Amino acid sequence: MQTGCLELGNFQTQSGELLQDARLSYETHGELNADKSNAIVYPTWYAGTHEDNRGAIGVGKALDPERYFIIVPDMFCNGLSSSPSNTKPPQDRGRFPSITPYDNVIAQHRLCSEHFGLEQLQLVVGFSMSAQQAFHWAALFPEMVKAIAPICGTSKTSPHNLLFLEGIKRALTADASWANGDYVDPPENGLRAFTTAYASWAFSQTFYREGLHLTIGGQHFDSMTEFLEFFHGIFARHDANNLLGMLETWQLADVSNHAKFGGDWHAALSSITCPAIVLPSRTDLYFPPEDNEVEVAMMPSAELRIIPSVYGHAAGFPGLSTAEDDEFIDDALRELLSQS
Amino acid sequence: MQTGCLELGNFQTQSGELLQDARLSYETHGELNADKSNAIVYPTWYAGTHEDNRGAIGVGKALDPERYFIIVPDMFCNGLSSSPSNTKPPQDRGRFPSITPYDNVIAQHRLCSEHFGLEQLQLVVGFSMSAQQAFHWAALFPEMVKAIAPICGTSKTSPHNLLFLEGIKRALTADASWANGDYVDPPENGLRAFTTAYASWAFSQTFYREGLHLTIGGQHFDSMTEFLEFFHGIFARHDANNLLGMLETWQLADVSNHAKFGGDWHAALSSITCPAIVLPSRTDLYFPPEDNEVEVAMMPSAELRIIPSVYGHAAGFPGLSTAEDDEFIDDALRELLSQS
């Protein structure tokens, strides 16, 4: 396990703005083999860092560091790669450029090709926003990506998902102490509103009905309030501008948003010819299976495989739901890796 | 069609507090027959007034004013019955007492028995919070209620539903200009956050995917922004303290929260022996069918009949979704009325 940081120089974003002195943080697991044929990319997701991906990586798992060289690039705005919180004026805080999933994927591609000298990836796997990046990877670099496994994520943020995000964004920014990103102290009331509203989306109705929030992640909570405190912590470790930056990337997710496709969603998806297993959770409230169903129908070599979980979106977060959910996903990854 | 207002005097609420000079506003449709055997109660729902119920009432519909005497009592906190906005100090604004569904139902019972001299109701029908009141009616006054039809609502607010409400409440109150209810001007940013977050819950993912928000209610919107403006208006006509008061009633909904049942949910539901058709929408995100399924299993004479709609919760709002949804509901009401 090794962390690193690639200096990208002045990085051209899709917004048109040059991101000054851009940097891409990452962690790797395992060793690259001699013919460079064992690399996997597994990006980070919303409010995550490379540390959160570790739950899916380990000896005996599909993402086995004894067999594969697994690269976990940190998304822009996550506080480790270039972010509102760590960028100098005039691009600091609320003035940080808009970042798209393609911006992330293009930076990650430089890491893979220029830094590691890779010409192929056995698999790009991702959860949530990271699943969105997997779709973008396969569409933009089809000669390089041999398989993808998008878990609980879509190739394009749906209108409903976009609205859910708009709601939690407005909850955060309704707090005047946010001050358009120039807050002195973190906007506490806004952040609380944000995480409370988020909590109602991140898990299913049945998850809460069955009281599973009280024992999530092997923990024990006595009340909804205690659980919410835990959930709040997942986000509150991030700077509010970073949260808003990643949220904007999510809202901008669209695999067809590239000159190669000119906004043609069907063209972008049908260009993904590598094997794909698309893994929504049956009870995901913002990336519901129906959204993936539409996509898989446009992809020549894709299979829809629904995770039979009551954990909602969290079914795809490694180590957070159940061993069965993790195993269900691992089986799909093994299947793809055995073919690629 | 006639409106009225019953003076309740000092009204004992379940919170222990006496609501001073309480009043219950209502509208009636049709005429009470000689033997007083044609009365129906159809309470209002969240952010609604008796005007919103009119969409389900009319000649030729199940709720036909030529056959039935239909009473539409306004919920406390809706701005017409006693509410934070129309009550004198010291119970004004944020100091208005907590109101439960039973408080509403007990006041409505007085309207029916003391004012109209009714001994039986052919039907109590309700949508959303009004469905919750229907459950409460049948449990507390079983000798009086001959049938109930709860549409898109439960007998007890589920943990997930409660959390959804907590999220939108915090979105509203994150705006410091709310000032614990003593705002000078309406807390605009908080209200915008509230309605934006609410919009993502009120309809289904498929509803938005199919662009149905652009033509809802026979209207035409060019964009999500225009639709949100319309949706905002439904709530923004209400005082913010009234919105929070009704929200608290919703969070407190629990058919077993009465001395008669002592918190025993099973006892309360199994005491509902009248015929009931419970009508969730297949795609309701906060009153999902699974919540009603659990309830119907405890009710001796209840049937679960799922509205096959993609409109989410809004499937039960008369005139807002489709003629098919309205007809599906009307058929169930006709069936109950033909038996009772």
XYZ file of C-alpha atoms in Angstrom:
680
model
C 0.000 0.000 0.000
C 1.535 3.259 -1.096
C 0.242 6.786 -1.470
C 1.437 9.268 -4.038
C 0.640 12.511 -5.732
C 0.982 13.363 -9.409
C 1.675 16.983 -10.281
C -0.515 17.766 -13.280
C 0.662 21.323 -13.881
C -1.979 23.679 -15.197
C -4.860 21.386 -15.962
C -7.460 22.134 -18.623
C -10.943 21.518 -17.233
C -14.084 21.012 -19.294
C -15.446 24.269 -17.886
C -12.823 26.082 -19.964
C -10.927 27.183 -16.885
C -7.302 26.142 -16.293
C -6.842 24.633 -12.848
C -3.511 26.017 -11.620
C -0.868 23.642 -10.261
C -3.293 20.758 -10.225
C -2.456 17.619 -8.312
C -3.868 14.135 -8.269
C -3.525 12.170 -5.054
C -3.782 8.389 -5.094
C -3.061 5.168 -3.285
C -1.922 1.895 -4.821
C -2.218 -1.660 -3.573
C -0.077 -4.568 -4.786
C 2.621 -4.582 -7.457
C 2.479 -3.923 -11.165
C 3.632 -7.081 -12.965
C 6.334 -7.174 -15.617
C 4.080 -6.921 -18.655
C 1.863 -4.363 -16.929
C -1.203 -6.506 -17.404
C -2.643 -6.576 -13.891
C -3.808 -3.001 -13.273
C -7.222 -2.046 -11.916
C -8.572 1.468 -11.331
C -11.006 2.037 -8.466
C -11.709 5.768 -7.991
C -13.106 7.386 -4.864
C -16.737 8.430 -4.402
C -18.677 11.296 -2.880
C -17.187 12.477 0.398
C -14.708 9.615 0.227
C -10.950 9.334 0.123
C -8.731 6.431 -0.923
C -8.942 5.179 2.664
C -12.627 4.328 2.203
C -11.876 2.069 -0.775
C -9.644 -0.140 1.345
C -12.662 -2.080 2.616
C -13.048 -3.741 -0.784
C -9.362 -4.543 -1.240
C -7.538 -7.426 0.403
C -6.016 -10.860 0.064
C -8.734 -13.350 -0.852
C -11.073 -10.658 -2.150
C -11.693 -10.011 -5.847
C -9.502 -6.922 -5.568
C -6.558 -8.964 -4.330
C -3.302 -7.006 -3.981
C -1.332 -10.240 -4.332
C -2.660 -10.584 -7.870
C -3.493 -7.080 -8.985
C -2.043 -3.610 -9.000
C -4.957 -1.518 -7.779
C -4.857 2.238 -8.257
C -7.229 4.348 -6.167
C -7.156 7.929 -7.466
C -8.708 10.596 -5.253
C -11.409 12.677 -6.922
C -10.804 16.363 -7.308
C -12.442 18.269 -4.433
C -12.025 15.430 -1.945
C -9.450 17.377 0.041
C -6.441 15.333 -1.139
C -6.416 15.932 -4.876
C -6.806 19.595 -5.902
C -9.778 20.968 -3.995
C -11.380 24.228 -2.922
C -9.751 23.716 0.487
C -6.150 23.286 -0.723
C -5.921 25.557 -3.751
C -4.400 29.019 -3.714
C -6.253 32.205 -4.611
C -7.749 33.107 -6.974
C -9.086 29.525 -7.329
C -9.600 28.840 -3.653
C -12.859 28.018 -1.854
C -16.022 28.922 -3.782
C -13.837 30.111 -6.659
C -12.527 26.629 -7.459
C -13.400 25.605 -11.047
C -16.303 23.307 -11.864
C -15.040 19.765 -12.236
C -16.715 17.078 -14.345
C -16.268 13.316 -14.137
C -14.338 13.548 -17.429
C -11.922 15.996 -15.798
C -11.271 13.375 -13.141
C -10.968 10.545 -15.639
C -8.592 12.482 -17.898
C -6.340 13.230 -14.925
C -6.515 9.572 -13.871
C -5.637 8.517 -17.412
C -2.473 10.606 -17.210
C -1.598 8.914 -13.949
C -2.060 5.501 -15.555
C -0.381 6.140 -18.888
C 2.286 8.785 -18.188
C 3.191 7.861 -14.647
C 2.686 4.093 -14.586
C 3.145 3.480 -18.323
C -0.030 1.436 -18.579
C -1.674 0.588 -21.867
C -4.481 -1.459 -20.456
C -6.639 -1.764 -17.385
C -8.124 -5.129 -16.509
C -11.015 -3.434 -14.809
C -12.370 -0.068 -13.795
C -14.641 -0.584 -10.828
C -16.487 2.037 -8.874
C -19.223 2.727 -6.375
C -21.618 5.663 -6.679
C -19.780 8.675 -8.187
C -16.940 6.280 -8.718
C -19.277 4.072 -10.797
C -20.009 7.158 -12.857
C -16.283 7.521 -13.481
C -16.121 3.857 -14.565
C -18.693 4.562 -17.298
C -16.720 7.635 -18.375
C -13.454 5.651 -18.462
C -14.913 2.974 -20.735
C -16.470 5.496 -23.099
C -13.404 7.710 -23.471
C -10.666 5.050 -23.463
C -12.236 1.924 -24.988
C -8.908 0.571 -26.246
C -7.522 0.626 -22.723
C -10.383 -0.553 -20.508
C -11.053 -4.285 -20.655
C -14.060 -4.378 -18.307
C -16.101 -2.160 -16.023
C -18.185 -2.771 -12.930
C -20.279 0.271 -12.019
C -21.850 -0.320 -8.593
C -24.815 1.845 -7.522
C -24.151 4.524 -10.092
C -25.202 5.686 -13.540
C -23.510 7.026 -16.645
C -25.499 10.240 -16.386
C -27.067 11.811 -13.328
C -30.833 11.434 -13.665
C -33.218 14.380 -13.215
C -34.419 12.973 -9.887
C -30.903 12.377 -8.612
C -29.977 15.899 -9.664
C -32.930 17.251 -7.705
C -32.047 15.226 -4.610
C -28.589 16.810 -4.785
C -30.033 20.269 -5.303
C -32.135 19.781 -2.171
C -29.229 18.866 0.088
C -27.084 21.592 -1.471
C -29.730 24.192 -0.680
C -30.017 22.808 2.837
C -26.313 23.460 3.367
C -26.295 26.882 1.743
C -29.479 28.096 3.467
C -27.169 28.744 6.411
C -26.078 32.358 5.943
C -22.805 31.635 7.730
C -21.816 29.668 4.616
C -21.235 33.123 3.084
C -20.888 31.880 -0.503
C -18.013 29.701 0.585
C -16.115 32.358 2.503
C -17.219 31.123 5.937
C -15.037 31.766 8.932
C -16.254 28.746 10.892
C -17.911 25.733 9.238
C -21.624 26.427 8.583
C -22.770 24.070 11.328
C -26.547 24.401 10.929
C -26.283 24.021 7.179
C -24.047 20.981 7.495
C -26.457 19.386 9.982
C -29.364 19.988 7.623
C -27.298 18.571 4.765
C -26.356 15.356 6.550
C -29.805 14.804 8.069
C -31.450 15.136 4.679
C -28.729 12.991 3.130
C -29.271 10.222 5.691
C -32.863 9.787 4.552
C -31.601 9.094 1.014
C -28.557 6.941 1.686
C -30.457 3.926 3.026
C -33.823 2.399 2.222
C -37.155 2.717 3.997
C -36.916 -0.964 4.948
C -33.408 -0.470 6.331
C -34.793 2.029 8.815
C -38.026 0.096 9.450
C -35.936 -2.888 10.494
C -33.734 -0.740 12.718
C -30.573 -1.633 10.801
C -29.245 1.897 11.301
C -28.663 0.991 14.936
C -26.081 -1.676 14.073
C -24.559 -0.425 10.838
C -20.898 -1.075 10.109
C -20.580 -3.341 13.131
C -21.324 -0.444 15.454
C -24.027 -0.031 18.049
C -26.207 3.033 18.410
C -28.945 3.504 20.978
C -31.002 5.923 18.937
C -31.561 7.585 15.591
C -29.831 10.642 17.053
C -26.659 8.668 17.771
C -26.759 7.133 14.309
C -27.161 10.580 12.746
C -24.132 11.786 14.672
C -22.103 8.944 13.140
C -23.486 9.689 9.686
C -22.785 13.388 10.113
C -19.163 12.587 10.875
C -18.663 10.931 7.478
C -19.322 14.287 5.824
C -18.277 16.765 8.483
C -14.646 15.657 8.166
C -14.799 17.382 4.767
C -14.613 21.092 4.125
C -18.032 22.462 3.094
C -16.685 23.891 -0.172
C -15.203 20.499 -0.997
C -18.593 18.876 -0.357
C -20.202 21.380 -2.696
C -17.478 20.896 -5.297
C -17.913 17.112 -5.385
C -21.672 17.615 -5.459
C -21.342 19.749 -8.564
C -19.213 17.073 -10.246
C -21.991 14.602 -9.468
C -24.647 16.869 -10.907
C -22.532 17.299 -14.056
C -22.032 13.564 -14.606
C -22.880 12.747 -18.208
C -20.958 10.189 -20.222
C -21.992 11.959 -23.423
C -20.569 15.323 -22.337
C -17.476 15.114 -24.540
C -16.569 16.186 -28.076
C -16.303 12.486 -28.917
C -20.048 12.082 -28.342
C -21.426 15.607 -28.640
C -24.111 15.020 -26.037
C -25.448 11.858 -27.688
C -26.114 9.574 -24.731
C -26.949 6.591 -26.906
C -23.737 7.005 -28.891
C -21.676 7.203 -25.715
C -23.231 4.132 -24.124
C -23.237 2.027 -27.258
C -19.521 2.774 -27.631
C -18.880 0.852 -24.404
C -18.175 -2.525 -25.963
C -16.099 -4.079 -23.190
C -17.799 -6.519 -20.827
C -19.693 -4.690 -18.102
C -21.628 -5.885 -15.099
C -23.797 -3.053 -13.859
C -24.701 -3.526 -10.211
C -27.473 -1.349 -8.776
C -28.951 -2.030 -5.366
C -32.602 -3.070 -5.482
C -33.497 -0.450 -2.867
C -31.233 2.433 -3.907
C -33.274 5.627 -3.660
C -31.185 7.879 -5.901
C -29.513 5.421 -8.271
C -32.494 3.057 -8.650
C -32.133 -0.072 -10.821
C -34.520 1.388 -13.409
C -31.961 4.056 -14.281
C -29.335 1.403 -15.027
C -31.829 -0.740 -16.898
C -32.230 1.992 -19.503
C -28.450 2.255 -19.822
C -27.698 -1.452 -20.056
C -30.161 -1.699 -22.937
C -27.885 0.646 -24.897
C -24.637 -1.166 -24.027
C -23.608 -4.051 -26.318
C -21.858 -6.261 -23.733
C -23.430 -5.267 -20.459
C -25.403 -7.240 -17.931
C -27.675 -5.770 -15.275
C -27.219 -7.612 -11.995
C -29.276 -6.215 -9.134
C -27.891 -6.478 -5.597
C -30.749 -7.959 -3.531
C -30.150 -5.689 -0.566
C -32.308 -3.626 1.789
C -29.382 -1.292 2.516
C -30.335 1.088 -0.274
C -27.459 2.988 -1.838
C -25.119 1.885 0.949
C -25.215 -1.696 -0.363
C -22.264 -0.769 -2.567
C -20.136 0.841 0.146
C -17.578 -1.835 1.052
C -17.913 -3.092 4.593
C -20.892 -0.915 5.448
C -23.820 -3.185 4.634
C -23.601 -6.979 4.819
C -21.056 -9.664 4.014
C -23.609 -11.009 1.510
C -23.741 -7.700 -0.358
C -19.950 -7.475 -0.469
C -19.719 -11.076 -1.653
C -22.374 -10.513 -4.328
C -20.290 -7.663 -5.706
C -17.017 -9.567 -5.364
C -18.449 -12.449 -7.393
C -19.206 -10.078 -10.253
C -15.715 -8.589 -10.108
C -14.131 -12.057 -10.138
C -16.209 -12.981 -13.149
C -15.073 -9.910 -15.074
C -11.440 -10.363 -14.056
C -11.431 -14.005 -15.126
C -12.514 -12.928 -18.623
C -10.382 -9.870 -19.111
C -70.571 23.777 -0.474
C -70.392 25.646 2.775
C -67.577 26.675 5.081
C -67.847 26.969 8.826
C -65.870 27.222 12.002
C -66.511 25.441 15.286
C -65.393 27.212 18.446
C -63.829 24.530 20.636
C -63.098 26.701 23.661
C -59.965 25.762 25.568
C -58.935 22.514 23.977
C -56.977 19.832 25.809
C -54.122 18.604 23.638
C -52.233 15.352 24.094
C -49.117 17.354 24.916
C -50.801 18.346 28.175
C -51.120 21.954 27.100
C -54.527 23.643 26.793
C -54.935 25.313 23.417
C -56.707 28.604 24.177
C -59.830 29.557 22.233
C -59.318 26.750 19.776
C -61.214 26.715 16.521
C -61.851 24.107 13.896
C -62.445 25.314 10.361
C -64.223 23.092 7.850
C -66.078 22.889 4.596
C -69.057 20.668 3.801
C -70.378 19.385 0.500
C -73.930 18.093 -0.050
C -76.734 17.731 2.467
C -77.083 15.593 5.542
C -80.057 13.270 5.028
C -82.925 12.870 7.492
C -81.581 9.852 9.348
C -78.051 11.238 9.275
C -76.724 8.170 7.537
C -74.819 9.689 4.645
C -71.864 11.451 6.273
C -68.261 11.105 5.167
C -65.195 12.710 6.747
C -62.257 13.655 4.515
C -59.645 15.648 6.460
C -56.970 17.873 4.953
C -53.315 16.876 4.499
C -49.894 18.438 4.844
C -49.819 22.020 3.591
C -53.378 21.613 2.391
C -56.656 23.336 3.111
C -60.222 22.200 2.456
C -59.916 23.763 -1.003
C -57.414 21.091 -2.046
C -59.854 18.282 -1.211
C -62.381 19.622 -3.692
C -60.628 17.832 -6.544
C -61.904 14.482 -5.270
C -65.471 15.654 -4.656
C -68.119 16.096 -7.325
C -71.236 14.775 -8.992
C -70.477 11.401 -10.561
C -67.416 10.813 -8.389
C -67.375 8.415 -5.431
C -67.520 11.422 -3.115
C -70.749 12.645 -4.695
C -72.350 15.631 -2.941
C -75.734 14.646 -4.376
C -75.589 11.447 -2.341
C -73.315 12.201 0.579
C -72.721 14.839 3.187
C -68.958 15.286 3.025
C -67.196 17.081 5.856
C -63.691 18.389 5.211
C -62.176 19.534 8.511
C -59.027 21.648 8.323
C -56.076 20.309 10.291
C -54.748 22.371 13.117
C -51.788 24.474 11.935
C -53.055 24.764 8.366
C -53.754 28.471 8.784
C -57.561 28.125 8.960
C -58.083 26.016 12.064
C -56.081 27.150 15.113
C -52.501 27.616 13.980
C -49.251 29.283 14.987
C -50.122 32.082 12.553
C -53.580 32.917 13.936
C -53.255 32.287 17.659
C -52.712 35.005 20.251
C -49.718 35.202 22.581
C -48.528 33.364 24.541
C -49.357 30.480 22.154
C -48.480 32.256 18.929
C -45.826 31.307 16.375
C -43.161 28.908 17.658
C -44.977 28.782 21.001
C -48.040 27.020 19.581
C -48.625 23.651 21.307
C -47.596 20.346 19.742
C -50.557 18.811 17.973
C -51.023 15.085 17.359
C -53.291 13.391 14.830
C -55.485 12.355 17.784
C -55.866 16.011 18.755
C -57.181 16.661 15.268
C -59.437 13.619 15.280
C -60.892 14.428 18.703
C -61.719 17.954 17.552
C -63.235 16.558 14.355
C -65.283 14.100 16.414
C -66.763 17.002 18.334
C -67.667 18.679 15.071
C -69.398 15.518 13.884
C -71.177 14.543 17.091
C -71.855 17.829 18.906
C -72.327 20.117 15.945
C -73.852 17.834 13.314
C -75.350 15.272 15.707
C -73.835 12.351 13.851
C -73.629 8.864 15.305
C -72.070 7.222 12.310
C -69.783 7.963 9.429
C -70.117 5.919 6.257
C -66.475 6.476 5.500
C -63.392 8.288 6.674
C -61.144 8.786 3.693
C -57.830 10.555 3.583
C -54.664 11.155 1.629
C -51.222 11.326 3.249
C -51.499 12.945 6.715
C -55.216 12.741 6.158
C -54.876 8.962 5.697
C -53.117 8.918 9.045
C -56.148 10.635 10.553
C -58.419 7.996 8.977
C -56.521 5.257 10.839
C -56.786 7.253 14.067
C -60.537 7.789 13.551
C -61.212 4.073 13.114
C -59.131 3.098 16.136
C -60.598 5.657 18.536
C -64.241 5.617 17.386
C -64.889 2.095 16.083
C -68.615 2.253 16.842
C -68.974 5.312 14.650
C -66.737 4.638 11.640
C -68.146 2.151 9.150
C -65.208 2.089 6.736
C -61.873 3.750 6.087
C -59.794 4.371 2.993
C -56.284 5.555 3.854
C -54.550 6.667 0.643
C -50.739 7.026 0.643
C -50.472 7.153 4.405
C -49.741 4.986 7.424
C -51.124 4.556 10.922
C -47.755 5.461 12.394
C -44.976 7.518 10.880
C -42.131 5.145 10.037
C -38.538 5.831 11.122
C -37.544 6.624 7.538
C -40.487 8.951 7.002
C -39.660 10.681 10.271
C -36.086 11.183 9.099
C -37.186 12.557 5.727
C -39.267 15.103 7.658
C -36.389 15.918 9.975
C -34.227 16.613 6.934
C -36.613 19.103 5.343
C -37.309 20.691 8.727
C -33.603 21.263 9.281
C -33.317 22.662 5.765
C -35.916 25.289 6.636
C -34.520 26.102 10.054
C -30.879 26.255 8.904
C -31.814 29.744 7.716
C -30.945 31.981 10.663
C -33.639 34.458 9.629
C -36.147 31.843 10.802
C -35.180 33.027 14.306
C -36.897 30.172 16.154
C -40.165 31.179 14.580
C -39.943 34.871 15.345
C -38.915 35.872 11.823
C -39.744 39.329 10.562
C -39.871 38.334 6.897
C -40.416 34.741 5.753
C -37.125 32.771 5.851
C -36.805 32.685 2.078
C -33.591 30.652 1.745
C -34.825 28.120 4.261
C -38.182 27.810 2.523
C -36.464 27.323 -0.847
C -34.261 24.601 0.611
C -37.333 23.013 2.201
C -39.379 22.903 -0.992
C -36.478 21.821 -3.208
C -35.686 18.923 -0.900
C -39.394 18.127 -0.603
C -39.816 18.012 -4.381
C -37.318 15.169 -4.631
C -39.492 13.118 -2.259
C -42.985 13.951 -3.487
C -42.689 12.186 -6.846
C -40.867 9.086 -8.014
C -37.557 8.710 -9.811
C -39.446 7.433 -12.863
C -41.789 10.432 -12.760
C -38.807 12.726 -13.222
C -36.994 10.410 -15.654
C -40.044 10.527 -17.908
C -40.272 14.308 -17.620
C -43.776 14.194 -16.127
C -42.930 17.153 -13.885
C -43.082 19.334 -16.974
C -46.790 18.644 -17.533
C -48.104 17.987 -14.042
C -51.629 19.047 -13.146
C -52.419 19.953 -16.734
C -49.792 22.679 -16.671
C -46.776 23.221 -18.868
C -43.299 24.008 -17.600
C -40.231 24.539 -19.750
C -37.719 23.461 -17.144
C -37.127 21.882 -13.763
C -36.661 25.420 -12.427
C -40.148 26.448 -13.547
C -41.613 23.278 -12.075
C -39.839 23.940 -8.770
C -41.300 27.430 -8.707
C -44.782 25.919 -9.008
C -44.012 23.340 -6.340
C -42.578 26.013 -4.063
C -45.829 27.942 -4.342
C -47.843 25.064 -2.869
C -45.914 25.476 0.381
C -44.921 29.121 0.320
C -48.565 30.183 0.631
C -48.295 28.818 4.184
C -46.670 30.525 7.123
C -43.343 28.840 8.010
C -44.437 28.167 11.603
C -47.598 26.531 10.291
C -45.502 24.309 8.026
C -43.374 23.306 10.997
C -46.457 22.742 13.167
C -48.066 20.380 10.648
C -44.715 18.672 10.194
C -44.557 17.970 13.908
C -48.069 16.492 13.840
C -46.892 14.219 11.043
C -43.830 13.142 12.978
C -46.040 12.393 15.998
C -48.502 10.239 14.059
C -49.015 6.987 15.942
C -52.366 5.251 16.148
C -51.295 3.577 19.388
C -50.487 6.877 21.122
C -53.633 6.909 23.266
C -54.602 5.637 26.717
C -56.921 3.200 24.952
C -53.909 1.414 23.437
C -51.018 2.435 25.665
C -48.528 2.444 22.818
C -49.421 -1.064 21.636
C -49.406 -0.718 17.859
C -50.736 -4.217 17.273
C -53.611 -3.640 19.699
C -54.523 -0.380 17.987
C -54.467 -1.811 14.479
C -56.249 -5.033 15.360
C -59.014 -2.951 16.936
C -59.832 -1.546 13.485
C -62.505 -4.054 12.558
C -64.423 -2.011 9.996
C -63.772 -2.672 6.312
C -60.668 -0.864 5.121
C -59.040 -0.544 1.749
C -55.500 0.709 2.228
C -54.201 2.377 -0.915
C -50.476 3.081 -1.134
C -48.852 4.189 -4.371
C -46.398 1.656 -5.780
C -43.726 4.352 -6.147
C -44.335 6.414 -2.998
C -40.930 7.275 -1.540
C -41.986 8.123 2.020
C -45.159 6.080 2.491
C -44.009 2.992 0.558
C -46.402 0.029 0.148
C -44.230 -2.103 2.448
C -45.161 0.111 5.394
C -48.873 -0.478 4.768
C -48.321 -4.175 4.167
C -47.137 -4.606 7.744
C -50.197 -2.715 8.989
C -52.790 -4.510 6.890
C -51.508 -7.819 8.265
C -52.606 -6.644 11.717
C -56.044 -5.383 10.619
C -58.887 -7.944 10.605
C -60.912 -6.539 7.682
C -58.388 -4.665 5.618
C -57.233 -5.092 2.068
C -54.011 -3.726 0.607
C -54.620 -2.337 -2.863
C -51.570 -0.752 -4.466
C -52.090 2.146 -6.886
C -50.034 1.218 -9.979
C -48.713 4.721 -10.502
C -45.347 6.285 -11.322
C -46.398 9.556 -9.670
C -44.986 8.537 -6.305
C -46.723 10.035 -3.299
C -48.616 12.475 -5.509
C -50.680 9.592 -6.935
C -53.130 10.179 -4.084
C -53.450 13.942 -4.512
C -56.756 14.390 -6.350
C -56.364 15.860 -9.805
C -52.579 16.079 -9.662
C -51.515 12.784 -11.207
C -53.628 10.934 -13.786
C -57.303 10.251 -14.391
C -56.432 6.549 -14.036
C -55.015 7.065 -10.552
C -58.052 9.075 -9.482
C -60.376 6.437 -10.937
C -58.467 3.617 -9.231
C -59.014 5.353 -5.903
C -62.633 6.225 -6.673
C -63.391 2.572 -7.415
C -62.153 1.597 -3.964
C -64.238 4.314 -2.312
C -67.354 3.211 -4.224
C -66.772 -0.349 -3.119
C -66.533 0.656 0.537
C -69.546 2.956 0.309
C -71.684 0.256 -1.313
C -70.978 -2.004 1.674
C -71.259 0.465 4.514
